[in-house]
Amino acid sequence: MLSREDNELLCRVGPGTPTGTLLRHYWLPFLFDWEIEADAEPQRVRLLGEDLIAFRDSLGRVGLLDDHCAHRGASLFFGRNEECGLRCVYHGWKYDVDGRCVDMPNEPPESTFKDKIRHTAYPCLERGGVVWAYLGPQTPPPPLPHFEWMDLLPEQRYGSKRVQYSNWVQAMEGDIDQSHVSFVHSRLNLDDETELRFRTGGPRRLVDQIRKNDTHPHFEVVETDYGVCIGAGREAGDGARYWRITQHLMPFHTMTGPYGENPTRGWRAWVPVDDEQVFVLGITFHPTRPLADDEVDRQANRSGVWNISPEMRMPVSSQPYGRWRPRPSLENDFFQDRQVQRTKTYSGISEFWAQDAAPQLSMGAITDRTREHLGTSDLAIITVRRRLLAAAKQMQEHGTAPPETERPDCYLIRSDALLLPAAQSWFAASEERRKVMAGVNPSCPA
Ligand code: FES
Ligand SMILES: [Fe+2]
């Protein structure tokens, strides 16, 4: 549990809040490059409680401006994106990607008033097909974190997004919690092949059986320079243990262990839209080859942690992230089917992500952590909260940004999953496997 004060401190992300200030020292991924075209319509964006407008100018640069025009506050969403700038539709003031007012056609031509205007504009960078924004105070901004998928060819990765109507912390906590997979994501009868359609990926005979047999993984955590490395071990029979290694990378990135021979891998970011909304932006990638058609198809057409299946999406809208909003919600009980719950799956909820989102939203938009009762299986969550709170307090008291913001290569790591003799240390045994090595992609149990 947390005190009321610490819960507030951890969850609130608006300007001036301690965690909001902390998060502004990290780069935030928010759009895929294909979502924003040169001289095309601007897009509404909301990050850390700030309403912003993104556009790509005639030279291909992405701008991210305060939504409200510096003149009299009209939304720049209605603006004209033309000739290297975004022009407010009300009186024609025009801004470039740096927030300079480059034209003020409703003032006399000899006026220098426009030179005095500096509209809020946040720097953006593109890497690995993703547009990143920096909302912090540092000029120049710190380097982008360096993730393995950024160095791969476009055909080796596939990205997707999903909006969730809850605070970002409780959404992210679901991703570092290996203990829930024995329950909410499980099938009642492992031999029931028809139920495989309720999940992503193919059959995982061994891992599913291990999760069914041992429902109380033993957790161990190691604090690292990038965040927290989490081991969750389950009895696998014959004196062996199945260890799944989840990485939490400051402040909101996660990577869970892969499955199978020469596996695809996943990375995601849980980016706060505001205090009561988050989106998860995820990339599936293969370190050594292009993704196969069925791997792309699974990402594009089936549900997963960060994928909404196409028929379960809301119609595309111009609201922030309006392409990535789901239909299943608390109001429709996430389309839970009680008959399926009685006979086939633990939850009766078909969308994979919704099996997580239903319990997470049911906690309330910001869960009251003063009322929790945390057990041994919550060790990872406790450790990550502590890390975030310590960083936010350090920032609040001393104004110092965490060192990882200046160490992009500490993000160059992998998650893992492996079978080991019970006495062996998972952290030592996975040391080489957790390194990013070109052309090397260790296999994992499935
Ligand atoms: S409000 Fe934007 S130009 Fe007047
Ligand atoms: Fe889950």
GROMACS .gro file of C-alpha atoms and ligand atoms in nm:
model
  451
    1MET     CA    1   0.000   0.000   0.000
    2LEU     CA    2   0.092   0.363  -0.030
    3SER     CA    3   0.003   0.665   0.178
    4ARG     CA    4  -0.251   0.896   0.023
    5GLU     CA    5   0.025   1.153  -0.033
    6ASP     CA    6   0.254   0.908  -0.212
    7ASN     CA    7  -0.030   0.776  -0.426
    8GLU     CA    8  -0.111   1.129  -0.539
    9LEU     CA    9   0.255   1.201  -0.596
   10LEU     CA   10   0.301   0.886  -0.805
   11CYS     CA   11  -0.008   0.919  -1.023
   12ARG     CA   12  -0.052   1.290  -1.105
   13VAL     CA   13   0.130   1.404  -1.416
   14GLY     CA   14   0.013   1.758  -1.492
   15PRO     CA   15   0.251   2.059  -1.515
   16GLY     CA   16   0.408   2.139  -1.178
   17THR     CA   17   0.333   1.804  -1.011
   18PRO     CA   18   0.639   1.611  -0.887
   19THR     CA   19   0.590   1.307  -1.113
   20GLY     CA   20   0.476   1.530  -1.398
   21THR     CA   21   0.801   1.722  -1.361
   22LEU     CA   22   0.997   1.397  -1.350
   23LEU     CA   23   0.829   1.257  -1.664
   24ARG     CA   24   0.906   1.579  -1.850
   25HIS     CA   25   1.274   1.489  -1.828
   26TYR     CA   26   1.222   1.182  -2.047
   27TRP     CA   27   1.133   1.160  -2.416
   28LEU     CA   28   0.774   1.052  -2.478
   29PRO     CA   29   0.685   0.834  -2.781
   30PHE     CA   30   0.342   0.940  -2.911
   31LEU     CA   31   0.289   0.895  -3.288
   32PHE     CA   32   0.398   0.655  -3.558
   33ASP     CA   33   0.568   0.835  -3.845
   34TRP     CA   34   0.297   0.721  -4.091
   35GLU     CA   35   0.027   0.888  -3.880
   36ILE     CA   36   0.143   1.237  -3.968
   37GLU     CA   37   0.200   1.356  -4.327
   38ALA     CA   38   0.370   1.667  -4.461
   39ASP     CA   39   0.130   1.959  -4.523
   40ALA     CA   40  -0.163   1.736  -4.422
   41GLU     CA   41  -0.414   1.798  -4.147
   42PRO     CA   42  -0.279   1.875  -3.799
   43GLN     CA   43  -0.355   1.631  -3.520
   44ARG     CA   44  -0.481   1.669  -3.166
   45VAL     CA   45  -0.238   1.529  -2.910
   46ARG     CA   46  -0.267   1.515  -2.533
   47LEU     CA   47   0.041   1.437  -2.324
   48LEU     CA   48   0.086   1.471  -1.946
   49GLY     CA   49  -0.238   1.669  -1.924
   50GLU     CA   50  -0.138   1.922  -2.195
   51ASP     CA   51  -0.345   1.979  -2.507
   52LEU     CA   52  -0.117   2.006  -2.808
   53ILE     CA   53  -0.132   2.007  -3.186
   54ALA     CA   54   0.109   1.806  -3.399
   55PHE     CA   55   0.179   1.876  -3.765
   56ARG     CA   56   0.442   1.783  -4.022
   57ASP     CA   57   0.566   2.081  -4.221
   58SER     CA   58   0.660   2.106  -4.590
   59LEU     CA   59   1.018   2.001  -4.509
   60GLY     CA   60   0.899   1.690  -4.322
   61ARG     CA   61   0.974   1.825  -3.974
   62VAL     CA   62   0.725   1.744  -3.697
   63GLY     CA   63   0.604   2.035  -3.484
   64LEU     CA   64   0.421   2.003  -3.153
   65LEU     CA   65   0.255   2.327  -3.047
   66ASP     CA   66   0.033   2.439  -2.762
   67ASP     CA   67  -0.322   2.388  -2.883
   68HIS     CA   68  -0.427   2.748  -2.815
   69CYS     CA   69  -0.313   3.021  -3.050
   70ALA     CA   70  -0.101   3.291  -2.884
   71HIS     CA   71  -0.328   3.562  -3.027
   72ARG     CA   72  -0.667   3.493  -2.865
   73GLY     CA   73  -0.660   3.125  -2.789
   74ALA     CA   74  -0.835   2.957  -3.082
   75SER     CA   75  -0.743   2.593  -3.132
   76LEU     CA   76  -0.474   2.542  -3.391
   77PHE     CA   77  -0.645   2.213  -3.480
   78PHE     CA   78  -0.860   2.407  -3.729
   79GLY     CA   79  -0.549   2.563  -3.880
   80ARG     CA   80  -0.399   2.549  -4.228
   81ASN     CA   81  -0.080   2.347  -4.257
   82GLU     CA   82   0.098   2.518  -4.545
   83GLU     CA   83   0.440   2.638  -4.660
   84CYS     CA   84   0.641   2.534  -4.357
   85GLY     CA   85   0.403   2.643  -4.087
   86LEU     CA   86   0.068   2.605  -3.918
   87ARG     CA   87  -0.162   2.903  -3.966
   88CYS     CA   88  -0.440   2.975  -3.717
   89VAL     CA   89  -0.767   2.982  -3.905
   90TYR     CA   90  -0.910   3.273  -3.699
   91HIS     CA   91  -0.683   3.565  -3.799
   92GLY     CA   92  -0.407   3.391  -3.990
   93TRP     CA   93  -0.117   3.397  -3.743
   94LYS     CA   94   0.133   3.140  -3.862
   95TYR     CA   95   0.379   2.936  -3.654
   96ASP     CA   96   0.678   2.727  -3.752
   97VAL     CA   97   0.783   2.402  -3.579
   98ASP     CA   98   0.991   2.600  -3.327
   99GLY     CA   99   0.692   2.812  -3.221
  100ARG     CA  100   0.812   3.130  -3.396
  101CYS     CA  101   0.533   3.345  -3.533
  102VAL     CA  102   0.645   3.378  -3.895
  103ASP     CA  103   0.345   3.569  -4.030
  104MET     CA  104   0.084   3.801  -3.875
  105PRO     CA  105  -0.132   3.913  -4.164
  106ASN     CA  106  -0.388   4.102  -3.952
  107GLU     CA  107  -0.122   4.354  -3.838
  108PRO     CA  108   0.035   4.626  -4.058
  109PRO     CA  109   0.326   4.499  -4.270
  110GLU     CA  110   0.573   4.727  -4.090
  111SER     CA  111   0.478   4.585  -3.746
  112THR     CA  112   0.743   4.385  -3.560
  113PHE     CA  113   0.488   4.249  -3.313
  114LYS     CA  114   0.521   3.898  -3.455
  115ASP     CA  115   0.889   3.886  -3.359
  116LYS     CA  116   0.789   3.920  -2.992
  117ILE     CA  117   0.565   3.614  -3.002
  118ARG     CA  118   0.707   3.277  -2.899
  119HIS     CA  119   0.443   3.007  -2.893
  120THR     CA  120   0.500   2.696  -2.678
  121ALA     CA  121   0.659   2.435  -2.904
  122TYR     CA  122   0.813   2.107  -2.791
  123PRO     CA  123   1.103   1.943  -2.977
  124CYS     CA  124   1.025   1.621  -3.161
  125LEU     CA  125   1.255   1.350  -3.297
  126GLU     CA  126   1.186   1.044  -3.508
  127ARG     CA  127   1.358   0.712  -3.458
  128GLY     CA  128   1.252   0.360  -3.550
  129GLY     CA  129   0.930   0.479  -3.712
  130VAL     CA  130   0.815   0.653  -3.392
  131VAL     CA  131   0.783   1.026  -3.323
  132TRP     CA  132   0.907   1.129  -2.976
  133ALA     CA  133   0.843   1.454  -2.790
  134TYR     CA  134   1.036   1.625  -2.513
  135LEU     CA  135   0.823   1.839  -2.282
  136GLY     CA  136   1.101   1.919  -2.038
  137PRO     CA  137   1.314   2.223  -1.955
  138GLN     CA  138   1.655   2.118  -2.089
  139THR     CA  139   1.797   2.289  -2.398
  140PRO     CA  140   1.924   2.113  -2.588
  141PRO     CA  141   1.715   1.814  -2.474
  142PRO     CA  142   1.884   1.496  -2.348
  143PRO     CA  143   1.950   1.216  -2.601
  144LEU     CA  144   1.673   0.976  -2.701
  145PRO     CA  145   1.683   0.642  -2.518
  146HIS     CA  146   1.834   0.376  -2.742
  147PHE     CA  147   1.619   0.066  -2.786
  148GLU     CA  148   1.709  -0.241  -2.990
  149TRP     CA  149   1.415  -0.206  -3.231
  150MET     CA  150   1.526   0.142  -3.336
  151ASP     CA  151   1.823  -0.001  -3.526
  152LEU     CA  152   1.621  -0.256  -3.726
  153LEU     CA  153   1.474  -0.230  -4.076
  154PRO     CA  154   1.109  -0.124  -4.094
  155GLU     CA  155   1.007  -0.475  -4.208
  156GLN     CA  156   1.152  -0.619  -3.886
  157ARG     CA  157   0.903  -0.436  -3.665
  158TYR     CA  158   0.533  -0.363  -3.631
  159GLY     CA  159   0.384  -0.096  -3.407
  160SER     CA  160   0.041  -0.044  -3.262
  161LYS     CA  161  -0.129   0.160  -2.992
  162ARG     CA  162  -0.421   0.141  -2.749
  163VAL     CA  163  -0.586   0.400  -2.527
  164GLN     CA  164  -0.691   0.299  -2.176
  165TYR     CA  165  -0.919   0.504  -1.951
  166SER     CA  166  -0.724   0.469  -1.629
  167ASN     CA  167  -0.423   0.621  -1.461
  168TRP     CA  168  -0.095   0.520  -1.623
  169VAL     CA  169   0.055   0.357  -1.313
  170GLN     CA  170  -0.209   0.089  -1.263
  171ALA     CA  171  -0.198   0.007  -1.636
  172MET     CA  172   0.180  -0.028  -1.633
  173GLU     CA  173   0.172  -0.229  -1.310
  174GLY     CA  174  -0.028  -0.497  -1.493
  175ASP     CA  175   0.263  -0.543  -1.728
  176ILE     CA  176   0.521  -0.619  -1.459
  177ASP     CA  177   0.288  -0.855  -1.273
  178GLN     CA  178   0.360  -1.211  -1.385
  179SER     CA  179   0.129  -1.358  -1.123
  180HIS     CA  180  -0.196  -1.255  -1.297
  181VAL     CA  181  -0.132  -1.463  -1.609
  182SER     CA  182  -0.222  -1.787  -1.426
  183PHE     CA  183  -0.568  -1.643  -1.376
  184VAL     CA  184  -0.721  -1.372  -1.589
  185HIS     CA  185  -0.554  -1.479  -1.916
  186SER     CA  186  -0.597  -1.854  -1.863
  187ARG     CA  187  -0.816  -2.119  -2.026
  188LEU     CA  188  -1.009  -2.364  -1.810
  189ASN     CA  189  -0.909  -2.665  -2.017
  190LEU     CA  190  -0.564  -2.654  -2.176
  191ASP     CA  191  -0.663  -2.924  -2.426
  192ASP     CA  192  -0.944  -2.711  -2.564
  193GLU     CA  193  -0.780  -2.593  -2.887
  194THR     CA  194  -1.083  -2.385  -2.985
  195GLU     CA  195  -1.001  -2.151  -2.701
  196LEU     CA  196  -0.671  -2.056  -2.859
  197ARG     CA  197  -0.863  -1.792  -3.052
  198PHE     CA  198  -0.905  -1.608  -2.724
  199ARG     CA  199  -0.538  -1.528  -2.707
  200THR     CA  200  -0.250  -1.404  -2.911
  201GLY     CA  201   0.009  -1.638  -3.053
  202GLY     CA  202   0.000  -2.011  -3.097
  203PRO     CA  203  -0.017  -2.291  -2.843
  204ARG     CA  204   0.219  -2.267  -2.548
  205ARG     CA  205   0.184  -2.615  -2.412
  206LEU     CA  206   0.473  -2.621  -2.169
  207VAL     CA  207   0.442  -2.267  -2.035
  208ASP     CA  208   0.064  -2.288  -1.999
  209GLN     CA  209   0.098  -2.612  -1.807
  210ILE     CA  210   0.364  -2.465  -1.577
  211ARG     CA  211   0.143  -2.163  -1.509
  212LYS     CA  212  -0.149  -2.387  -1.430
  213ASN     CA  213   0.051  -2.611  -1.197
  214ASP     CA  214   0.233  -2.333  -1.010
  215THR     CA  215   0.011  -2.032  -0.958
  216HIS     CA  216   0.236  -1.853  -0.712
  217PRO     CA  217   0.559  -1.751  -0.885
  218HIS     CA  218   0.854  -1.664  -0.667
  219PHE     CA  219   0.960  -1.305  -0.735
  220GLU     CA  220   1.309  -1.157  -0.718
  221VAL     CA  221   1.412  -0.809  -0.828
  222VAL     CA  222   1.742  -0.644  -0.915
  223GLU     CA  223   1.773  -0.266  -0.932
  224THR     CA  224   1.969  -0.158  -1.237
  225ASP     CA  225   2.089   0.164  -1.400
  226TYR     CA  226   1.788   0.163  -1.636
  227GLY     CA  227   1.516   0.054  -1.391
  228VAL     CA  228   1.422  -0.281  -1.238
  229CYS     CA  229   1.497  -0.631  -1.368
  230ILE     CA  230   1.228  -0.870  -1.244
  231GLY     CA  231   1.253  -1.250  -1.220
  232ALA     CA  232   0.939  -1.458  -1.169
  233GLY     CA  233   1.017  -1.828  -1.116
  234ARG     CA  234   0.771  -2.119  -1.127
  235GLU     CA  235   0.822  -2.488  -1.052
  236ALA     CA  236   0.859  -2.667  -1.385
  237GLY     CA  237   0.897  -3.028  -1.262
  238ASP     CA  238   1.208  -3.249  -1.246
  239GLY     CA  239   1.389  -3.000  -1.027
  240ALA     CA  240   1.365  -2.725  -1.290
  241ARG     CA  241   1.230  -2.373  -1.269
  242TYR     CA  242   1.078  -2.161  -1.542
  243TRP     CA  243   1.200  -1.804  -1.504
  244ARG     CA  244   1.034  -1.519  -1.683
  245ILE     CA  245   1.232  -1.199  -1.681
  246THR     CA  246   1.047  -0.871  -1.718
  247GLN     CA  247   1.228  -0.543  -1.764
  248HIS     CA  248   1.099  -0.214  -1.632
  249LEU     CA  249   1.291   0.076  -1.786
  250MET     CA  250   1.244   0.421  -1.641
  251PRO     CA  251   1.003   0.575  -1.642
  252PHE     CA  252   0.730   0.374  -1.821
  253HIS     CA  253   0.884   0.123  -2.062
  254THR     CA  254   0.834  -0.253  -2.019
  255MET     CA  255   0.953  -0.570  -2.191
  256THR     CA  256   0.821  -0.915  -2.099
  257GLY     CA  257   0.988  -1.244  -2.188
  258PRO     CA  258   0.936  -1.398  -2.532
  259TYR     CA  259   0.818  -1.747  -2.629
  260GLY     CA  260   0.962  -2.017  -2.852
  261GLU     CA  261   1.239  -2.077  -3.105
  262ASN     CA  262   1.412  -1.769  -3.247
  263PRO     CA  263   1.125  -1.558  -3.108
  264THR     CA  264   0.979  -1.219  -3.189
  265ARG     CA  265   1.021  -0.972  -2.905
  266GLY     CA  266   0.812  -0.691  -2.768
  267TRP     CA  267   0.862  -0.348  -2.616
  268ARG     CA  268   0.604  -0.099  -2.498
  269ALA     CA  269   0.566   0.243  -2.340
  270TRP     CA  270   0.278   0.338  -2.106
  271VAL     CA  271   0.250   0.709  -2.177
  272PRO     CA  272   0.019   0.920  -1.959
  273VAL     CA  273  -0.233   1.123  -2.160
  274ASP     CA  274  -0.342   1.286  -1.833
  275ASP     CA  275  -0.420   1.165  -1.480
  276GLU     CA  276  -0.704   0.940  -1.594
  277GLN     CA  277  -0.596   0.823  -1.939
  278VAL     CA  278  -0.295   0.641  -2.074
  279PHE     CA  279  -0.198   0.492  -2.407
  280VAL     CA  280   0.031   0.199  -2.457
  281LEU     CA  281   0.249   0.219  -2.766
  282GLY     CA  282   0.405  -0.116  -2.848
  283ILE     CA  283   0.646  -0.258  -3.102
  284THR     CA  284   0.678  -0.625  -3.196
  285PHE     CA  285   1.011  -0.692  -3.359
  286HIS     CA  286   1.243  -0.965  -3.473
  287PRO     CA  287   1.612  -0.897  -3.413
  288THR     CA  288   1.745  -1.091  -3.713
  289ARG     CA  289   1.484  -1.113  -3.992
  290PRO     CA  290   1.173  -0.944  -4.136
  291LEU     CA  291   0.849  -1.032  -3.958
  292ALA     CA  292   0.663  -1.319  -4.125
  293ASP     CA  293   0.316  -1.257  -4.270
  294ASP     CA  294   0.145  -1.445  -3.988
  295GLU     CA  295   0.338  -1.244  -3.729
  296VAL     CA  296   0.222  -0.918  -3.886
  297ASP     CA  297  -0.131  -1.054  -3.924
  298ARG     CA  298  -0.144  -1.140  -3.555
  299GLN     CA  299  -0.047  -0.784  -3.461
  300ALA     CA  300  -0.280  -0.620  -3.711
  301ASN     CA  301  -0.589  -0.837  -3.672
  302ARG     CA  302  -0.590  -0.996  -3.329
  303SER     CA  303  -0.591  -0.856  -2.982
  304GLY     CA  304  -0.284  -0.835  -2.762
  305VAL     CA  305  -0.145  -0.622  -2.482
  306TRP     CA  306  -0.130  -0.315  -2.710
  307ASN     CA  307  -0.346  -0.433  -3.001
  308ILE     CA  308  -0.722  -0.385  -3.027
  309SER     CA  309  -0.870  -0.622  -3.284
  310PRO     CA  310  -1.013  -0.415  -3.574
  311GLU     CA  311  -1.378  -0.497  -3.506
  312MET     CA  312  -1.337  -0.382  -3.145
  313ARG     CA  313  -1.213  -0.031  -3.228
  314MET     CA  314  -1.422   0.282  -3.210
  315PRO     CA  315  -1.469   0.459  -3.545
  316VAL     CA  316  -1.165   0.676  -3.619
  317SER     CA  317  -1.207   1.028  -3.477
  318SER     CA  318  -1.004   1.350  -3.467
  319GLN     CA  319  -0.972   1.337  -3.089
  320PRO     CA  320  -0.624   1.261  -2.952
  321TYR     CA  321  -0.523   0.906  -3.053
  322GLY     CA  322  -0.868   0.876  -3.214
  323ARG     CA  323  -0.759   0.578  -3.421
  324TRP     CA  324  -0.672   0.372  -3.117
  325ARG     CA  325  -0.975   0.378  -2.888
  326PRO     CA  326  -1.154   0.055  -2.795
  327ARG     CA  327  -1.526  -0.026  -2.787
  328PRO     CA  328  -1.511  -0.265  -2.489
  329SER     CA  329  -1.546  -0.056  -2.172
  330LEU     CA  330  -1.679  -0.062  -1.817
  331GLU     CA  331  -2.018   0.052  -1.954
  332ASN     CA  332  -2.059  -0.264  -2.164
  333ASP     CA  333  -1.874  -0.493  -1.917
  334PHE     CA  334  -1.600  -0.540  -2.179
  335PHE     CA  335  -1.846  -0.772  -2.358
  336GLN     CA  336  -1.789  -1.038  -2.094
  337ASP     CA  337  -1.965  -1.367  -2.180
  338ARG     CA  338  -2.066  -1.555  -1.862
  339GLN     CA  339  -2.126  -1.878  -2.054
  340VAL     CA  340  -1.770  -1.866  -2.190
  341GLN     CA  341  -1.650  -1.787  -1.838
  342ARG     CA  342  -1.827  -2.094  -1.700
  343THR     CA  343  -1.703  -2.330  -1.966
  344LYS     CA  344  -1.395  -2.203  -2.149
  345THR     CA  345  -1.191  -1.914  -2.012
  346TYR     CA  346  -1.121  -1.778  -1.669
  347SER     CA  347  -1.244  -1.427  -1.749
  348GLY     CA  348  -1.507  -1.474  -2.021
  349ILE     CA  349  -1.360  -1.166  -2.188
  350SER     CA  350  -1.241  -1.224  -2.543
  351GLU     CA  351  -1.008  -0.930  -2.614
  352PHE     CA  352  -0.669  -1.008  -2.461
  353TRP     CA  353  -0.595  -0.649  -2.350
  354ALA     CA  354  -0.946  -0.621  -2.205
  355GLN     CA  355  -0.872  -0.912  -1.971
  356ASP     CA  356  -0.624  -0.669  -1.812
  357ALA     CA  357  -0.820  -0.349  -1.866
  358ALA     CA  358  -1.144  -0.475  -1.707
  359PRO     CA  359  -0.987  -0.531  -1.363
  360GLN     CA  360  -0.764  -0.223  -1.399
  361LEU     CA  361  -1.051   0.015  -1.483
  362SER     CA  362  -1.274  -0.144  -1.220
  363MET     CA  363  -1.024  -0.021  -0.955
  364GLY     CA  364  -1.135   0.335  -1.033
  365ALA     CA  365  -0.963   0.584  -1.262
  366ILE     CA  366  -0.689   0.626  -1.000
  367THR     CA  367  -0.682   0.327  -0.769
  368ASP     CA  368  -0.679   0.399  -0.396
  369ARG     CA  369  -0.353   0.239  -0.289
  370THR     CA  370  -0.415   0.314   0.080
  371ARG     CA  371  -0.658   0.019   0.079
  372GLU     CA  372  -0.439  -0.245  -0.085
  373HIS     CA  373  -0.299  -0.559   0.077
  374LEU     CA  374   0.017  -0.642  -0.112
  375GLY     CA  375   0.163  -0.993  -0.092
  376THR     CA  376   0.488  -1.160  -0.196
  377SER     CA  377   0.371  -1.170  -0.559
  378ASP     CA  378   0.361  -0.789  -0.563
  379LEU     CA  379   0.734  -0.744  -0.508
  380ALA     CA  380   0.796  -0.611  -0.860
  381ILE     CA  381   0.520  -0.354  -0.830
  382ILE     CA  382   0.643  -0.240  -0.490
  383THR     CA  383   0.998  -0.199  -0.621
  384VAL     CA  384   0.902  -0.006  -0.933
  385ARG     CA  385   0.676   0.228  -0.734
  386ARG     CA  386   0.961   0.293  -0.494
  387ARG     CA  387   1.198   0.369  -0.780
  388LEU     CA  388   0.955   0.615  -0.939
  389LEU     CA  389   0.871   0.783  -0.608
  390ALA     CA  390   1.239   0.819  -0.518
  391ALA     CA  391   1.314   0.976  -0.857
  392ALA     CA  392   1.016   1.216  -0.829
  393LYS     CA  393   1.120   1.321  -0.475
  394GLN     CA  394   1.482   1.362  -0.581
  395MET     CA  395   1.366   1.589  -0.860
  396GLN     CA  396   1.136   1.780  -0.625
  397GLU     CA  397   1.395   1.832  -0.353
  398HIS     CA  398   1.717   1.873  -0.549
  399GLY     CA  399   1.603   1.944  -0.906
  400THR     CA  400   1.825   1.669  -1.040
  401ALA     CA  401   1.720   1.453  -1.335
  402PRO     CA  402   1.780   1.077  -1.305
  403PRO     CA  403   2.114   0.970  -1.458
  404GLU     CA  404   1.953   0.734  -1.711
  405THR     CA  405   1.815   1.035  -1.902
  406GLU     CA  406   2.175   1.101  -2.010
  407ARG     CA  407   2.264   0.736  -2.072
  408PRO     CA  408   2.074   0.630  -2.384
  409ASP     CA  409   2.264   0.302  -2.422
  410CYS     CA  410   2.157   0.167  -2.084
  411TYR     CA  411   1.821   0.101  -2.257
  412LEU     CA  412   1.989  -0.143  -2.495
  413ILE     CA  413   1.876  -0.459  -2.316
  414ARG     CA  414   1.639  -0.755  -2.360
  415SER     CA  415   1.390  -0.944  -2.151
  416ASP     CA  416   1.422  -1.321  -2.128
  417ALA     CA  417   1.258  -1.650  -2.034
  418LEU     CA  418   1.442  -1.972  -1.955
  419LEU     CA  419   1.433  -2.310  -1.780
  420LEU     CA  420   1.700  -2.359  -1.514
  421PRO     CA  421   1.795  -2.608  -1.244
  422ALA     CA  422   1.621  -2.491  -0.925
  423ALA     CA  423   1.941  -2.387  -0.749
  424GLN     CA  424   2.077  -2.172  -1.033
  425SER     CA  425   2.058  -1.792  -1.026
  426TRP     CA  426   1.828  -1.657  -1.299
  427PHE     CA  427   2.006  -1.323  -1.301
  428ALA     CA  428   2.351  -1.474  -1.359
  429ALA     CA  429   2.225  -1.735  -1.606
  430SER     CA  430   2.051  -1.474  -1.820
  431GLU     CA  431   2.328  -1.217  -1.816
  432GLU     CA  432   2.451  -1.273  -2.173
  433ARG     CA  433   2.100  -1.340  -2.302
  434ARG     CA  434   1.982  -1.001  -2.176
  435LYS     CA  435   2.242  -0.821  -2.387
  436VAL     CA  436   2.157  -0.694  -2.735
  437MET     CA  437   2.392  -0.876  -2.971
  438ALA     CA  438   2.361  -0.836  -3.347
  439GLY     CA  439   2.255  -1.159  -3.518
  440VAL     CA  440   2.191  -1.337  -3.187
  441ASN     CA  441   1.841  -1.421  -3.065
  442PRO     CA  442   1.823  -1.681  -2.786
  443SER     CA  443   1.527  -1.918  -2.787
  444CYS     CA  444   1.283  -1.947  -2.498
  445PRO     CA  445   1.041  -2.213  -2.373
  446ALA     CA  446   0.691  -2.211  -2.525
  447FES     S1  447  -0.680   3.346  -3.239
  447FES    FE1  448  -0.533   3.267  -3.371
  447FES     S2  449  -0.488   3.426  -3.510
  447FES    FE2  450  -0.637   3.507  -3.377
  448FE      FE  451  -0.201  -0.924  -1.865
   0.00000   0.00000   0.00000
